[in-house]
Amino acid sequence: MQIYINGEYFDKEDAKISVFDHGLLYGDGVFEGIRVYNRKVFKCREHLERLYESAKSIDLKIPLGIEELEADMLETVRRSELDEAYIRLVVTRGEGCLGINPYTCGIPQIIIIVDKIALYHPDFYKKGLSLITVATQRNLPEAVNPRIKSLNYLNNILAKIEAVNAGVEEAIMLNSFGLVSECAGDNIFAIRKGLLMTPSISMGVLEGITRNEVIRLARAKGIEVRQLVMTRHDLFIADECFLTGTGAEIVPVIKIDGRTIGDGKPGPVTRGLMEDYHRLTREEGTPVPRD
Ligand code: PXG
């Protein structure tokens, strides 16, 4: 494990942030979760660009340019000596007064944690997940836009609590119109009669980097892809369903709200995309410098 805070490197025990940081006091900040495969940072630029976009949206000025931050992130991975890793990149509003005004805060804190990642159990990739729809609605884009990957994850955590208490791994969240948006920490896809579908960004979802890559991979295989309005009915009648995310990669779904999806086994389109995605993670990425 290796931890970076504003240009300095620390062990876990010594990595500390002020209790007056608005990241802690108000969840005021942004983050990214990034994977390292085979000593290469996967979708490095895409994650950095989304981080800067999230920051821009909340008027948080990251005190480093994108190139400098990329170099520091690669150096943190190098120091971790991990070939397979998870990077948590966090930018907080910084230390401020007790009061929500972000403009009282000093320098934003840039934190980079490089560690191993706990994945979904391997069985789920072979057998598939069961999901439920939860009562907690996804944030309204007009309130806290889900496109901002902010430190304020309570909306998702409330959904996750419902799922875990119901004995399933993930929660399907609907928007305020009752339409499917995404899961607590993953995007959702369905396949019916060869068409690959996922809720459009305007449904109130995070524009997942894995989601975008899966859309590209599917189109490259000649699969028709549509981003559209989806109801629970569309999920119940799907032939296949799967989730995407940096942590989850592509994970099949075989049950939703007690309804078996397709024949109750991960389907051929899902398995094909899982193979393609896995191959890509081994091949692509920004190399971590050698010592
Ligand atoms: N929706 C939400 C709400 C997320 O938090 C995704 C979709 C998928 O986005 P990406 O860009 O990763 O394809 C996410 C991302 C974790 C963890 O520690 C969660 C995510 C990513 C990495 C790790 O649970 N969620």
XYZ file of N, CA and C in Angstrom, residues 27-34 45-62 66 69 89-93 102-103 108 138 143-153 201 205-209:
162
model
N -18.774 16.065 3.033
C -18.704 15.262 1.809
C -18.425 16.139 0.606
N -17.717 17.257 0.860
C -17.465 18.246 -0.190
C -16.130 17.915 -0.872
N -16.218 17.248 -1.989
C -15.030 16.842 -2.738
C -15.424 15.868 -3.819
N -14.436 15.391 -4.559
C -14.689 14.478 -5.684
C -13.694 13.325 -5.629
N -14.018 12.240 -6.323
C -13.093 11.100 -6.308
C -13.199 10.266 -7.573
N -12.237 9.373 -7.703
C -12.243 8.362 -8.776
C -11.753 7.034 -8.200
N -12.261 5.954 -8.717
C -11.744 4.612 -8.429
C -11.179 4.069 -9.726
N -9.897 3.694 -9.719
C -9.190 3.329 -10.954
C -8.493 1.989 -10.732
N -6.534 8.311 -18.509
C -6.972 9.645 -18.957
C -8.463 9.878 -18.730
N -9.244 8.828 -19.029
C -10.699 8.948 -18.887
C -11.062 9.267 -17.432
N -10.402 8.579 -16.487
C -10.694 8.821 -15.065
C -10.250 10.218 -14.648
N -9.060 10.628 -15.113
C -8.570 11.960 -14.739
C -9.489 13.041 -15.306
N -9.920 12.845 -16.546
C -10.804 13.845 -17.151
C -12.123 13.939 -16.396
N -12.664 12.772 -16.005
C -13.924 12.816 -15.241
C -13.715 13.493 -13.892
N -12.574 13.261 -13.259
C -12.276 13.918 -11.978
C -12.279 15.438 -12.135
N -11.603 15.924 -13.186
C -11.543 17.379 -13.404
C -12.917 17.938 -13.758
N -13.734 17.142 -14.460
C -15.094 17.596 -14.780
C -15.965 17.664 -13.527
N -15.869 16.622 -12.676
C -16.619 16.645 -11.410
C -16.210 17.858 -10.587
N -14.887 18.116 -10.517
C -14.362 19.237 -9.727
C -14.869 20.568 -10.285
N -14.834 20.680 -11.600
C -15.296 21.907 -12.257
C -16.755 22.186 -11.903
N -17.552 21.124 -11.925
C -18.981 21.262 -11.677
C -19.267 21.772 -10.265
N -18.399 21.426 -9.291
C -18.628 21.905 -7.912
C -17.711 23.098 -7.580
N -17.122 23.712 -8.603
C -16.233 24.880 -8.441
C -15.094 24.594 -7.468
N -14.479 23.433 -7.657
C -13.309 23.041 -6.861
C -12.100 23.080 -7.797
N -11.135 23.909 -7.444
C -9.961 24.047 -8.320
C -8.861 23.115 -7.848
N -8.584 22.086 -8.644
C -7.541 21.121 -8.297
C -6.191 21.815 -8.470
N -3.589 18.368 -15.027
C -3.924 16.956 -15.251
C -2.652 16.126 -15.498
N -0.807 15.639 -12.150
C -1.532 14.688 -11.294
C -1.337 13.260 -11.807
N -8.423 7.957 -5.921
C -7.963 9.328 -6.108
C -9.050 10.244 -5.540
N -8.679 11.060 -4.548
C -9.656 11.896 -3.843
C -9.164 13.342 -3.840
N -10.052 14.269 -4.130
C -9.716 15.686 -3.938
C -10.782 16.292 -3.038
N -10.364 16.744 -1.854
C -11.321 17.335 -0.912
C -11.287 18.851 -1.034
N -12.304 19.506 -0.492
C -12.360 20.972 -0.526
C -11.228 21.575 0.303
N -17.906 26.897 1.058
C -16.659 26.263 0.609
C -15.534 27.271 0.400
N -15.918 28.552 0.244
C -14.894 29.561 -0.057
C -14.089 29.979 1.174
N -7.202 22.683 -1.510
C -7.795 21.348 -1.645
C -6.749 20.267 -1.379
N -32.737 7.467 -6.895
C -31.471 8.100 -7.284
C -31.653 9.616 -7.195
N -30.810 18.307 -8.361
C -30.363 18.521 -6.972
C -28.859 18.227 -6.898
N -28.491 16.968 -6.812
C -27.069 16.587 -6.868
C -26.910 15.707 -8.099
N -26.324 16.231 -9.139
C -26.272 15.479 -10.400
C -25.434 14.206 -10.245
N -26.025 13.023 -10.535
C -25.258 11.774 -10.428
C -24.024 11.727 -11.333
N -23.934 12.644 -12.298
C -22.727 12.683 -13.151
C -21.511 13.168 -12.371
N -21.742 13.879 -11.264
C -20.631 14.320 -10.411
C -20.255 13.154 -9.507
N -18.994 12.691 -9.604
C -18.562 11.607 -8.712
C -18.037 12.280 -7.442
N -18.977 12.622 -6.572
C -18.631 13.417 -5.386
C -18.429 12.528 -4.174
N -17.841 13.112 -3.122
C -17.631 12.366 -1.877
C -18.933 12.167 -1.115
N -20.006 12.788 -1.597
C -21.298 12.647 -0.937
C -22.036 11.440 -1.521
N -21.791 10.269 -0.943
C -22.329 9.012 -1.496
C -23.503 8.459 -0.703
N -27.929 8.767 -20.059
C -27.354 9.607 -18.993
C -28.433 10.514 -18.374
N -27.716 9.101 -14.156
C -26.710 8.063 -13.875
C -25.317 8.654 -13.976
N -24.389 7.980 -13.310
C -22.980 8.309 -13.512
C -22.579 7.778 -14.881
N -21.883 8.610 -15.656
C -21.417 8.153 -16.969
C -20.193 7.274 -16.745
N -20.457 6.005 -16.489
C -19.394 5.070 -16.114
C -18.373 4.890 -17.229
N -17.132 4.776 -16.846
C -16.061 4.571 -17.823
C -16.134 3.138 -18.355
